[in-house]
JSON list of C-alpha atoms in Angstrom, two decimals:
[
{"chain": "A", "resi": 188, "resn": "ASN", "atom": "CA", "xyz": [-7.03, -41.49, -35.69]},
{"chain": "A", "resi": 189, "resn": "ALA", "atom": "CA", "xyz": [-10.20, -39.61, -34.84]},
{"chain": "A", "resi": 190, "resn": "GLY", "atom": "CA", "xyz": [-8.19, -36.45, -34.12]},
{"chain": "A", "resi": 191, "resn": "VAL", "atom": "CA", "xyz": [-9.99, -34.00, -31.83]},
{"chain": "A", "resi": 192, "resn": "THR", "atom": "CA", "xyz": [-13.58, -34.82, -31.01]},
{"chain": "A", "resi": 193, "resn": "GLN", "atom": "CA", "xyz": [-16.11, -32.62, -29.29]},
{"chain": "A", "resi": 194, "resn": "THR", "atom": "CA", "xyz": [-19.53, -33.36, -27.87]},
{"chain": "A", "resi": 195, "resn": "PRO", "atom": "CA", "xyz": [-22.22, -32.22, -28.12]},
{"chain": "A", "resi": 196, "resn": "LYS", "atom": "CA", "xyz": [-22.35, -30.45, -31.49]},
{"chain": "A", "resi": 197, "resn": "PHE", "atom": "CA", "xyz": [-25.29, -28.30, -30.48]},
{"chain": "A", "resi": 198, "resn": "GLN", "atom": "CA", "xyz": [-26.67, -27.35, -27.08]},
{"chain": "A", "resi": 199, "resn": "VAL", "atom": "CA", "xyz": [-29.35, -25.02, -25.79]},
{"chain": "A", "resi": 200, "resn": "LEU", "atom": "CA", "xyz": [-29.24, -24.02, -22.13]},
{"chain": "A", "resi": 201, "resn": "LYS", "atom": "CA", "xyz": [-31.36, -21.84, -19.93]},
{"chain": "A", "resi": 202, "resn": "THR", "atom": "CA", "xyz": [-29.71, -19.10, -17.93]},
{"chain": "A", "resi": 203, "resn": "GLY", "atom": "CA", "xyz": [-28.28, -20.51, -14.72]},
{"chain": "A", "resi": 204, "resn": "GLN", "atom": "CA", "xyz": [-27.93, -24.08, -15.92]},
{"chain": "A", "resi": 205, "resn": "SER", "atom": "CA", "xyz": [-24.59, -25.82, -15.87]},
{"chain": "A", "resi": 206, "resn": "MET", "atom": "CA", "xyz": [-23.07, -28.19, -18.36]},
{"chain": "A", "resi": 207, "resn": "THR", "atom": "CA", "xyz": [-19.81, -29.73, -19.51]},
{"chain": "A", "resi": 208, "resn": "LEU", "atom": "CA", "xyz": [-18.47, -29.57, -23.04]},
{"chain": "A", "resi": 209, "resn": "GLN", "atom": "CA", "xyz": [-16.42, -32.64, -23.78]},
{"chain": "A", "resi": 210, "resn": "CYS", "atom": "CA", "xyz": [-13.16, -32.68, -25.72]},
{"chain": "A", "resi": 211, "resn": "ALA", "atom": "CA", "xyz": [-10.93, -35.66, -26.44]},
{"chain": "A", "resi": 212, "resn": "GLN", "atom": "CA", "xyz": [-7.89, -36.23, -28.64]},
{"chain": "A", "resi": 213, "resn": "ASP", "atom": "CA", "xyz": [-6.14, -39.45, -29.62]},
{"chain": "A", "resi": 214, "resn": "MET", "atom": "CA", "xyz": [-2.84, -37.96, -30.84]},
{"chain": "A", "resi": 215, "resn": "ASN", "atom": "CA", "xyz": [-1.10, -38.03, -27.47]},
{"chain": "A", "resi": 216, "resn": "HIS", "atom": "CA", "xyz": [-0.75, -34.26, -27.55]},
{"chain": "A", "resi": 217, "resn": "GLU", "atom": "CA", "xyz": [0.36, -32.54, -24.39]},
{"chain": "A", "resi": 218, "resn": "TYR", "atom": "CA", "xyz": [-1.12, -29.13, -25.15]},
{"chain": "A", "resi": 219, "resn": "MET", "atom": "CA", "xyz": [-4.88, -28.63, -25.26]},
{"chain": "A", "resi": 220, "resn": "SER", "atom": "CA", "xyz": [-6.94, -25.48, -25.31]},
{"chain": "A", "resi": 221, "resn": "TRP", "atom": "CA", "xyz": [-10.45, -24.12, -25.44]},
{"chain": "A", "resi": 222, "resn": "TYR", "atom": "CA", "xyz": [-11.48, -21.14, -27.57]},
{"chain": "A", "resi": 223, "resn": "ARG", "atom": "CA", "xyz": [-14.72, -19.36, -28.12]},
{"chain": "A", "resi": 224, "resn": "GLN", "atom": "CA", "xyz": [-15.59, -17.82, -31.47]},
{"chain": "A", "resi": 225, "resn": "ASP", "atom": "CA", "xyz": [-17.92, -14.88, -31.70]},
{"chain": "A", "resi": 226, "resn": "PRO", "atom": "CA", "xyz": [-18.85, -12.88, -34.80]},
{"chain": "A", "resi": 227, "resn": "GLY", "atom": "CA", "xyz": [-16.38, -10.10, -35.50]},
{"chain": "A", "resi": 228, "resn": "MET", "atom": "CA", "xyz": [-14.13, -11.12, -32.61]},
{"chain": "A", "resi": 229, "resn": "GLY", "atom": "CA", "xyz": [-12.14, -14.04, -33.96]},
{"chain": "A", "resi": 230, "resn": "LEU", "atom": "CA", "xyz": [-11.10, -16.75, -31.52]},
{"chain": "A", "resi": 231, "resn": "ARG", "atom": "CA", "xyz": [-10.42, -15.99, -27.90]},
{"chain": "A", "resi": 232, "resn": "LEU", "atom": "CA", "xyz": [-8.59, -18.35, -25.59]},
{"chain": "A", "resi": 233, "resn": "ILE", "atom": "CA", "xyz": [-10.58, -19.47, -22.54]},
{"chain": "A", "resi": 234, "resn": "HIS", "atom": "CA", "xyz": [-8.29, -21.97, -20.80]},
{"chain": "A", "resi": 235, "resn": "TYR", "atom": "CA", "xyz": [-5.38, -24.13, -21.80]},
{"chain": "A", "resi": 236, "resn": "SER", "atom": "CA", "xyz": [-3.35, -27.03, -20.49]},
{"chain": "A", "resi": 237, "resn": "VAL", "atom": "CA", "xyz": [0.27, -28.00, -21.13]},
{"chain": "A", "resi": 238, "resn": "GLY", "atom": "CA", "xyz": [-0.17, -31.49, -19.73]},
{"chain": "A", "resi": 239, "resn": "ALA", "atom": "CA", "xyz": [-2.19, -33.69, -17.40]},
{"chain": "A", "resi": 240, "resn": "GLY", "atom": "CA", "xyz": [-2.77, -31.96, -14.10]},
{"chain": "A", "resi": 241, "resn": "ILE", "atom": "CA", "xyz": [-1.73, -28.52, -15.39]},
{"chain": "A", "resi": 242, "resn": "THR", "atom": "CA", "xyz": [-4.17, -25.86, -16.52]},
{"chain": "A", "resi": 243, "resn": "ASP", "atom": "CA", "xyz": [-4.03, -22.10, -16.89]},
{"chain": "A", "resi": 244, "resn": "GLN", "atom": "CA", "xyz": [-6.29, -19.23, -17.79]},
{"chain": "A", "resi": 245, "resn": "GLY", "atom": "CA", "xyz": [-6.50, -17.62, -21.16]},
{"chain": "A", "resi": 246, "resn": "GLU", "atom": "CA", "xyz": [-7.98, -14.32, -22.22]},
{"chain": "A", "resi": 247, "resn": "VAL", "atom": "CA", "xyz": [-11.62, -14.92, -21.20]},
{"chain": "A", "resi": 248, "resn": "PRO", "atom": "CA", "xyz": [-11.73, -17.48, -18.35]},
{"chain": "A", "resi": 249, "resn": "ASN", "atom": "CA", "xyz": [-14.56, -16.07, -16.25]},
{"chain": "A", "resi": 250, "resn": "GLY", "atom": "CA", "xyz": [-17.55, -18.40, -15.95]},
{"chain": "A", "resi": 251, "resn": "TYR", "atom": "CA", "xyz": [-15.62, -21.45, -17.11]},
{"chain": "A", "resi": 252, "resn": "ASN", "atom": "CA", "xyz": [-13.72, -24.21, -15.33]},
{"chain": "A", "resi": 253, "resn": "VAL", "atom": "CA", "xyz": [-11.40, -26.86, -16.71]},
{"chain": "A", "resi": 254, "resn": "SER", "atom": "CA", "xyz": [-9.49, -29.86, -15.46]},
{"chain": "A", "resi": 255, "resn": "ARG", "atom": "CA", "xyz": [-7.03, -32.22, -17.11]},
{"chain": "A", "resi": 256, "resn": "SER", "atom": "CA", "xyz": [-6.91, -35.57, -15.39]},
{"chain": "A", "resi": 257, "resn": "THR", "atom": "CA", "xyz": [-5.68, -37.45, -18.48]},
{"chain": "A", "resi": 258, "resn": "THR", "atom": "CA", "xyz": [-3.68, -36.56, -21.56]},
{"chain": "A", "resi": 259, "resn": "GLU", "atom": "CA", "xyz": [-6.65, -37.38, -23.79]},
{"chain": "A", "resi": 260, "resn": "ASP", "atom": "CA", "xyz": [-9.48, -35.40, -22.21]},
{"chain": "A", "resi": 261, "resn": "PHE", "atom": "CA", "xyz": [-9.98, -31.70, -21.51]},
{"chain": "A", "resi": 262, "resn": "PRO", "atom": "CA", "xyz": [-13.58, -30.90, -20.51]},
{"chain": "A", "resi": 263, "resn": "LEU", "atom": "CA", "xyz": [-14.89, -27.35, -20.23]},
{"chain": "A", "resi": 264, "resn": "ARG", "atom": "CA", "xyz": [-17.47, -26.66, -17.56]},
{"chain": "A", "resi": 265, "resn": "LEU", "atom": "CA", "xyz": [-19.94, -23.82, -17.57]},
{"chain": "A", "resi": 266, "resn": "LEU", "atom": "CA", "xyz": [-20.86, -23.23, -13.96]},
{"chain": "A", "resi": 267, "resn": "SER", "atom": "CA", "xyz": [-23.95, -21.04, -14.38]},
{"chain": "A", "resi": 268, "resn": "ALA", "atom": "CA", "xyz": [-24.73, -20.31, -18.00]},
{"chain": "A", "resi": 269, "resn": "ALA", "atom": "CA", "xyz": [-25.37, -16.73, -19.08]},
{"chain": "A", "resi": 270, "resn": "PRO", "atom": "CA", "xyz": [-26.59, -15.36, -22.45]},
{"chain": "A", "resi": 271, "resn": "SER", "atom": "CA", "xyz": [-23.13, -13.82, -22.92]},
{"chain": "A", "resi": 272, "resn": "GLN", "atom": "CA", "xyz": [-21.78, -17.35, -23.19]},
{"chain": "A", "resi": 273, "resn": "THR", "atom": "CA", "xyz": [-23.74, -17.99, -26.37]},
{"chain": "A", "resi": 274, "resn": "SER", "atom": "CA", "xyz": [-20.96, -18.82, -28.79]},
{"chain": "A", "resi": 275, "resn": "VAL", "atom": "CA", "xyz": [-19.22, -21.52, -30.78]},
{"chain": "A", "resi": 276, "resn": "TYR", "atom": "CA", "xyz": [-16.64, -23.37, -28.71]},
{"chain": "A", "resi": 277, "resn": "PHE", "atom": "CA", "xyz": [-13.59, -25.02, -30.19]},
{"chain": "A", "resi": 278, "resn": "CYS", "atom": "CA", "xyz": [-11.19, -27.39, -28.54]},
{"chain": "A", "resi": 279, "resn": "ALA", "atom": "CA", "xyz": [-7.69, -27.74, -29.98]},
{"chain": "A", "resi": 280, "resn": "SER", "atom": "CA", "xyz": [-4.60, -29.79, -29.30]},
{"chain": "A", "resi": 281, "resn": "SER", "atom": "CA", "xyz": [-0.98, -29.65, -30.35]},
{"chain": "A", "resi": 282, "resn": "ASP", "atom": "CA", "xyz": [2.35, -31.23, -29.70]},
{"chain": "A", "resi": 283, "resn": "PHE", "atom": "CA", "xyz": [5.09, -30.25, -27.28]},
{"chain": "A", "resi": 284, "resn": "GLN", "atom": "CA", "xyz": [5.51, -26.67, -28.46]},
{"chain": "A", "resi": 285, "resn": "GLY", "atom": "CA", "xyz": [1.93, -25.86, -27.63]},
{"chain": "A", "resi": 286, "resn": "ALA", "atom": "CA", "xyz": [0.26, -23.16, -29.69]},
{"chain": "A", "resi": 287, "resn": "LEU", "atom": "CA", "xyz": [3.53, -22.61, -31.57]},
{"chain": "A", "resi": 288, "resn": "ASP", "atom": "CA", "xyz": [3.02, -25.99, -33.16]},
{"chain": "A", "resi": 289, "resn": "GLU", "atom": "CA", "xyz": [0.15, -26.69, -35.49]},
{"chain": "A", "resi": 290, "resn": "GLN", "atom": "CA", "xyz": [-3.05, -26.78, -33.49]},
{"chain": "A", "resi": 291, "resn": "TYR", "atom": "CA", "xyz": [-5.62, -29.39, -34.48]},
{"chain": "A", "resi": 292, "resn": "PHE", "atom": "CA", "xyz": [-9.15, -28.16, -33.95]},
{"chain": "A", "resi": 293, "resn": "GLY", "atom": "CA", "xyz": [-12.29, -30.09, -33.20]},
{"chain": "A", "resi": 294, "resn": "PRO", "atom": "CA", "xyz": [-15.50, -29.46, -35.16]},
{"chain": "A", "resi": 295, "resn": "GLY", "atom": "CA", "xyz": [-16.93, -27.16, -32.50]},
{"chain": "A", "resi": 296, "resn": "THR", "atom": "CA", "xyz": [-19.91, -26.98, -30.17]},
{"chain": "A", "resi": 297, "resn": "ARG", "atom": "CA", "xyz": [-22.57, -24.39, -30.88]},
{"chain": "A", "resi": 298, "resn": "LEU", "atom": "CA", "xyz": [-24.04, -23.24, -27.58]},
{"chain": "A", "resi": 299, "resn": "THR", "atom": "CA", "xyz": [-27.10, -21.05, -27.15]},
{"chain": "A", "resi": 300, "resn": "VAL", "atom": "CA", "xyz": [-28.05, -19.72, -23.73]},
{"chain": "A", "resi": 301, "resn": "THR", "atom": "CA", "xyz": [-31.57, -18.34, -23.44]},
{"chain": "B", "resi": 218, "resn": "ALA", "atom": "CA", "xyz": [1.00, -6.87, -25.65]},
{"chain": "B", "resi": 219, "resn": "GLN", "atom": "CA", "xyz": [0.68, -8.60, -28.99]},
{"chain": "B", "resi": 220, "resn": "SER", "atom": "CA", "xyz": [-2.19, -7.91, -31.36]},
{"chain": "B", "resi": 221, "resn": "VAL", "atom": "CA", "xyz": [-3.28, -8.70, -34.88]},
{"chain": "B", "resi": 222, "resn": "THR", "atom": "CA", "xyz": [-5.24, -6.56, -37.33]},
{"chain": "B", "resi": 223, "resn": "GLN", "atom": "CA", "xyz": [-6.85, -8.07, -40.38]},
{"chain": "B", "resi": 224, "resn": "LEU", "atom": "CA", "xyz": [-7.89, -5.42, -42.87]},
{"chain": "B", "resi": 225, "resn": "GLY", "atom": "CA", "xyz": [-11.20, -6.23, -44.49]},
{"chain": "B", "resi": 226, "resn": "SER", "atom": "CA", "xyz": [-13.70, -8.53, -42.84]},
{"chain": "B", "resi": 227, "resn": "HIS", "atom": "CA", "xyz": [-14.97, -9.57, -46.29]},
{"chain": "B", "resi": 228, "resn": "VAL", "atom": "CA", "xyz": [-12.99, -9.96, -49.49]},
{"chain": "B", "resi": 229, "resn": "SER", "atom": "CA", "xyz": [-14.40, -11.03, -52.85]},
{"chain": "B", "resi": 230, "resn": "VAL", "atom": "CA", "xyz": [-12.28, -12.08, -55.81]},
{"chain": "B", "resi": 231, "resn": "SER", "atom": "CA", "xyz": [-13.07, -13.65, -59.13]},
{"chain": "B", "resi": 232, "resn": "GLU", "atom": "CA", "xyz": [-12.10, -17.23, -59.81]},
{"chain": "B", "resi": 233, "resn": "GLY", "atom": "CA", "xyz": [-8.57, -17.22, -61.22]},
{"chain": "B", "resi": 234, "resn": "ALA", "atom": "CA", "xyz": [-7.70, -13.82, -59.76]},
{"chain": "B", "resi": 235, "resn": "LEU", "atom": "CA", "xyz": [-5.06, -13.01, -57.17]},
{"chain": "B", "resi": 236, "resn": "VAL", "atom": "CA", "xyz": [-6.04, -13.50, -53.56]},
{"chain": "B", "resi": 237, "resn": "LEU", "atom": "CA", "xyz": [-4.55, -11.02, -51.07]},
{"chain": "B", "resi": 238, "resn": "LEU", "atom": "CA", "xyz": [-5.58, -11.10, -47.42]},
{"chain": "B", "resi": 239, "resn": "ARG", "atom": "CA", "xyz": [-3.93, -8.54, -45.19]},
{"chain": "B", "resi": 240, "resn": "CYS", "atom": "CA", "xyz": [-2.56, -9.02, -41.70]},
{"chain": "B", "resi": 241, "resn": "ASN", "atom": "CA", "xyz": [-0.58, -6.59, -39.58]},
{"chain": "B", "resi": 242, "resn": "TYR", "atom": "CA", "xyz": [0.74, -7.48, -36.17]},
{"chain": "B", "resi": 243, "resn": "SER", "atom": "CA", "xyz": [2.09, -5.83, -33.10]},
{"chain": "B", "resi": 244, "resn": "SER", "atom": "CA", "xyz": [4.55, -7.67, -30.94]},
{"chain": "B", "resi": 245, "resn": "SER", "atom": "CA", "xyz": [7.25, -6.67, -28.49]},
{"chain": "B", "resi": 246, "resn": "VAL", "atom": "CA", "xyz": [9.34, -9.72, -29.32]},
{"chain": "B", "resi": 247, "resn": "PRO", "atom": "CA", "xyz": [10.17, -11.59, -32.53]},
{"chain": "B", "resi": 248, "resn": "PRO", "atom": "CA", "xyz": [6.83, -13.12, -33.39]},
{"chain": "B", "resi": 249, "resn": "TYR", "atom": "CA", "xyz": [5.64, -16.45, -34.58]},
{"chain": "B", "resi": 250, "resn": "LEU", "atom": "CA", "xyz": [2.91, -15.81, -37.15]},
{"chain": "B", "resi": 251, "resn": "PHE", "atom": "CA", "xyz": [0.20, -18.09, -38.43]},
{"chain": "B", "resi": 252, "resn": "TRP", "atom": "CA", "xyz": [-2.58, -18.28, -40.96]},
{"chain": "B", "resi": 253, "resn": "TYR", "atom": "CA", "xyz": [-5.47, -20.61, -40.25]},
{"chain": "B", "resi": 254, "resn": "VAL", "atom": "CA", "xyz": [-8.44, -21.36, -42.52]},
{"chain": "B", "resi": 255, "resn": "GLN", "atom": "CA", "xyz": [-11.95, -22.27, -41.46]},
{"chain": "B", "resi": 256, "resn": "TYR", "atom": "CA", "xyz": [-14.30, -23.91, -43.93]},
{"chain": "B", "resi": 257, "resn": "PRO", "atom": "CA", "xyz": [-18.03, -23.68, -43.23]},
{"chain": "B", "resi": 258, "resn": "ASN", "atom": "CA", "xyz": [-19.12, -25.58, -40.13]},
{"chain": "B", "resi": 259, "resn": "GLN", "atom": "CA", "xyz": [-15.63, -26.87, -39.44]},
{"chain": "B", "resi": 260, "resn": "GLY", "atom": "CA", "xyz": [-12.79, -26.18, -37.05]},
{"chain": "B", "resi": 261, "resn": "LEU", "atom": "CA", "xyz": [-9.70, -24.26, -38.03]},
{"chain": "B", "resi": 262, "resn": "GLN", "atom": "CA", "xyz": [-6.87, -25.78, -40.08]},
{"chain": "B", "resi": 263, "resn": "LEU", "atom": "CA", "xyz": [-3.31, -24.50, -40.28]},
{"chain": "B", "resi": 264, "resn": "LEU", "atom": "CA", "xyz": [-2.39, -23.01, -43.67]},
{"chain": "B", "resi": 265, "resn": "LEU", "atom": "CA", "xyz": [1.15, -21.91, -42.87]},
{"chain": "B", "resi": 266, "resn": "LYS", "atom": "CA", "xyz": [3.34, -20.45, -40.18]},
{"chain": "B", "resi": 267, "resn": "TYR", "atom": "CA", "xyz": [6.44, -18.32, -39.84]},
{"chain": "B", "resi": 268, "resn": "THR", "atom": "CA", "xyz": [8.87, -18.92, -37.01]},
{"chain": "B", "resi": 269, "resn": "THR", "atom": "CA", "xyz": [12.39, -17.96, -38.04]},
{"chain": "B", "resi": 270, "resn": "GLY", "atom": "CA", "xyz": [14.49, -18.07, -41.18]},
{"chain": "B", "resi": 271, "resn": "ALA", "atom": "CA", "xyz": [13.09, -17.59, -44.67]},
{"chain": "B", "resi": 272, "resn": "THR", "atom": "CA", "xyz": [10.57, -14.78, -44.71]},
{"chain": "B", "resi": 273, "resn": "LEU", "atom": "CA", "xyz": [8.52, -16.21, -47.57]},
{"chain": "B", "resi": 274, "resn": "VAL", "atom": "CA", "xyz": [6.53, -19.11, -46.25]},
{"chain": "B", "resi": 275, "resn": "LYS", "atom": "CA", "xyz": [4.67, -21.56, -48.42]},
{"chain": "B", "resi": 276, "resn": "GLY", "atom": "CA", "xyz": [1.63, -23.37, -47.15]},
{"chain": "B", "resi": 277, "resn": "ILE", "atom": "CA", "xyz": [-1.01, -25.79, -48.27]},
{"chain": "B", "resi": 278, "resn": "ASN", "atom": "CA", "xyz": [-3.38, -25.32, -51.20]},
{"chain": "B", "resi": 279, "resn": "GLY", "atom": "CA", "xyz": [-1.02, -22.94, -53.02]},
{"chain": "B", "resi": 280, "resn": "PHE", "atom": "CA", "xyz": [-1.06, -20.20, -50.39]},
{"chain": "B", "resi": 281, "resn": "GLU", "atom": "CA", "xyz": [1.99, -18.30, -49.25]},
{"chain": "B", "resi": 282, "resn": "ALA", "atom": "CA", "xyz": [2.76, -15.41, -46.94]},
{"chain": "B", "resi": 283, "resn": "GLU", "atom": "CA", "xyz": [5.69, -13.07, -46.53]},
{"chain": "B", "resi": 284, "resn": "PHE", "atom": "CA", "xyz": [6.94, -11.82, -43.18]},
{"chain": "B", "resi": 285, "resn": "LYS", "atom": "CA", "xyz": [7.95, -8.16, -43.50]},
{"chain": "B", "resi": 286, "resn": "LYS", "atom": "CA", "xyz": [9.40, -6.93, -40.25]},
{"chain": "B", "resi": 287, "resn": "SER", "atom": "CA", "xyz": [9.74, -3.32, -41.42]},
{"chain": "B", "resi": 288, "resn": "GLU", "atom": "CA", "xyz": [6.02, -3.21, -42.24]},
{"chain": "B", "resi": 289, "resn": "THR", "atom": "CA", "xyz": [4.94, -5.51, -39.36]},
{"chain": "B", "resi": 290, "resn": "SER", "atom": "CA", "xyz": [2.92, -7.42, -41.92]},
{"chain": "B", "resi": 291, "resn": "PHE", "atom": "CA", "xyz": [2.24, -11.03, -42.81]},
{"chain": "B", "resi": 292, "resn": "HIS", "atom": "CA", "xyz": [-0.10, -10.87, -45.80]},
{"chain": "B", "resi": 293, "resn": "LEU", "atom": "CA", "xyz": [-1.51, -14.06, -47.31]},
{"chain": "B", "resi": 294, "resn": "THR", "atom": "CA", "xyz": [-1.53, -14.52, -51.07]},
{"chain": "B", "resi": 295, "resn": "LYS", "atom": "CA", "xyz": [-2.49, -17.03, -53.71]},
{"chain": "B", "resi": 296, "resn": "PRO", "atom": "CA", "xyz": [-1.85, -16.34, -57.40]},
{"chain": "B", "resi": 297, "resn": "SER", "atom": "CA", "xyz": [-5.08, -17.85, -58.72]},
{"chain": "B", "resi": 298, "resn": "ALA", "atom": "CA", "xyz": [-8.25, -18.23, -56.68]},
{"chain": "B", "resi": 299, "resn": "HIS", "atom": "CA", "xyz": [-10.26, -21.41, -56.82]},
{"chain": "B", "resi": 300, "resn": "MET", "atom": "CA", "xyz": [-13.87, -21.88, -55.80]},
{"chain": "B", "resi": 301, "resn": "SER", "atom": "CA", "xyz": [-12.73, -24.21, -53.03]},
{"chain": "B", "resi": 302, "resn": "ASP", "atom": "CA", "xyz": [-10.81, -21.33, -51.39]},
{"chain": "B", "resi": 303, "resn": "ALA", "atom": "CA", "xyz": [-14.05, -19.81, -50.15]},
{"chain": "B", "resi": 304, "resn": "ALA", "atom": "CA", "xyz": [-13.66, -19.80, -46.38]},
{"chain": "B", "resi": 305, "resn": "GLU", "atom": "CA", "xyz": [-12.78, -17.62, -43.43]},
{"chain": "B", "resi": 306, "resn": "TYR", "atom": "CA", "xyz": [-9.11, -16.90, -42.82]},
{"chain": "B", "resi": 307, "resn": "PHE", "atom": "CA", "xyz": [-7.53, -16.01, -39.51]},
{"chain": "B", "resi": 308, "resn": "CYS", "atom": "CA", "xyz": [-4.14, -14.50, -38.86]},
{"chain": "B", "resi": 309, "resn": "ALA", "atom": "CA", "xyz": [-2.58, -15.16, -35.46]},
{"chain": "B", "resi": 310, "resn": "VAL", "atom": "CA", "xyz": [0.52, -14.04, -33.57]},
{"chain": "B", "resi": 311, "resn": "SER", "atom": "CA", "xyz": [2.31, -15.76, -30.73]},
{"chain": "B", "resi": 312, "resn": "ASP", "atom": "CA", "xyz": [2.38, -14.36, -27.25]},
{"chain": "B", "resi": 313, "resn": "ASP", "atom": "CA", "xyz": [5.62, -13.34, -25.59]},
{"chain": "B", "resi": 314, "resn": "PHE", "atom": "CA", "xyz": [8.49, -15.49, -26.71]},
{"chain": "B", "resi": 315, "resn": "GLY", "atom": "CA", "xyz": [8.25, -18.95, -25.27]},
{"chain": "B", "resi": 316, "resn": "ASN", "atom": "CA", "xyz": [4.65, -18.53, -24.17]},
{"chain": "B", "resi": 317, "resn": "GLU", "atom": "CA", "xyz": [2.27, -21.03, -25.65]},
{"chain": "B", "resi": 318, "resn": "LYS", "atom": "CA", "xyz": [-0.64, -18.76, -26.46]},
{"chain": "B", "resi": 319, "resn": "LEU", "atom": "CA", "xyz": [-1.83, -17.16, -29.68]},
{"chain": "B", "resi": 320, "resn": "THR", "atom": "CA", "xyz": [-3.77, -14.01, -30.35]},
{"chain": "B", "resi": 321, "resn": "PHE", "atom": "CA", "xyz": [-6.10, -14.36, -33.32]},
{"chain": "B", "resi": 322, "resn": "GLY", "atom": "CA", "xyz": [-7.32, -11.66, -35.63]},
{"chain": "B", "resi": 323, "resn": "THR", "atom": "CA", "xyz": [-11.01, -11.11, -36.26]},
{"chain": "B", "resi": 324, "resn": "GLY", "atom": "CA", "xyz": [-10.96, -13.02, -39.53]},
{"chain": "B", "resi": 325, "resn": "THR", "atom": "CA", "xyz": [-11.52, -12.31, -43.22]},
{"chain": "B", "resi": 326, "resn": "ARG", "atom": "CA", "xyz": [-14.26, -14.07, -45.10]},
{"chain": "B", "resi": 327, "resn": "LEU", "atom": "CA", "xyz": [-13.17, -14.82, -48.66]},
{"chain": "B", "resi": 328, "resn": "THR", "atom": "CA", "xyz": [-15.82, -15.16, -51.35]},
{"chain": "B", "resi": 329, "resn": "ILE", "atom": "CA", "xyz": [-14.94, -16.44, -54.81]},
{"chain": "B", "resi": 330, "resn": "ILE", "atom": "CA", "xyz": [-16.99, -15.11, -57.71]},
{"chain": "B", "resi": 331, "resn": "PRO", "atom": "CA", "xyz": [-17.48, -17.62, -60.54]}
]
């Protein structure tokens, strides 16, 4: 099993550009989530999904969109990048109890917005 | 609303010494509590979690944590530090009972002194 994979690993965007961060898991997990990690702030939940076709907002959803058309994939879209979105982004997945189960994290995407 | 406070953003201990990382939580309902570890340039990995039952929880790599309701604490300990324990450690608490979201603390970076 590859676990949770994320692409790209690094990305530099200009303000106003859009892009999609990819996340895929091969563990047949229902629950998937996106976090951002900023220095001194820990991880903050952006969006999450409890299954295909179901998504919900987390703590910091503004400026981000998600969709879940399959169990395996959970892409995160930045609509119009802003410097405040410079961060490390982690995708995670877990089994039927969601975040109360062990979450498996991807290796992260380091995004810089200039 | 739930919250987590990790005392000490940086902790240094000598190799072979006791590791103690502090976590206090606030929750309006019986919490689920977690410790995750992040090694450099990697995603997070679950160390241990408390749900119900025994208040002393043992995790991977010789770590353990004790849930103390009266002190609203869930401190992480390891009797003898190893160089490989150098990492960042995050405490997390579940959202309202049955909700599948976690609130993470700001993290504690553990340095091991040879």
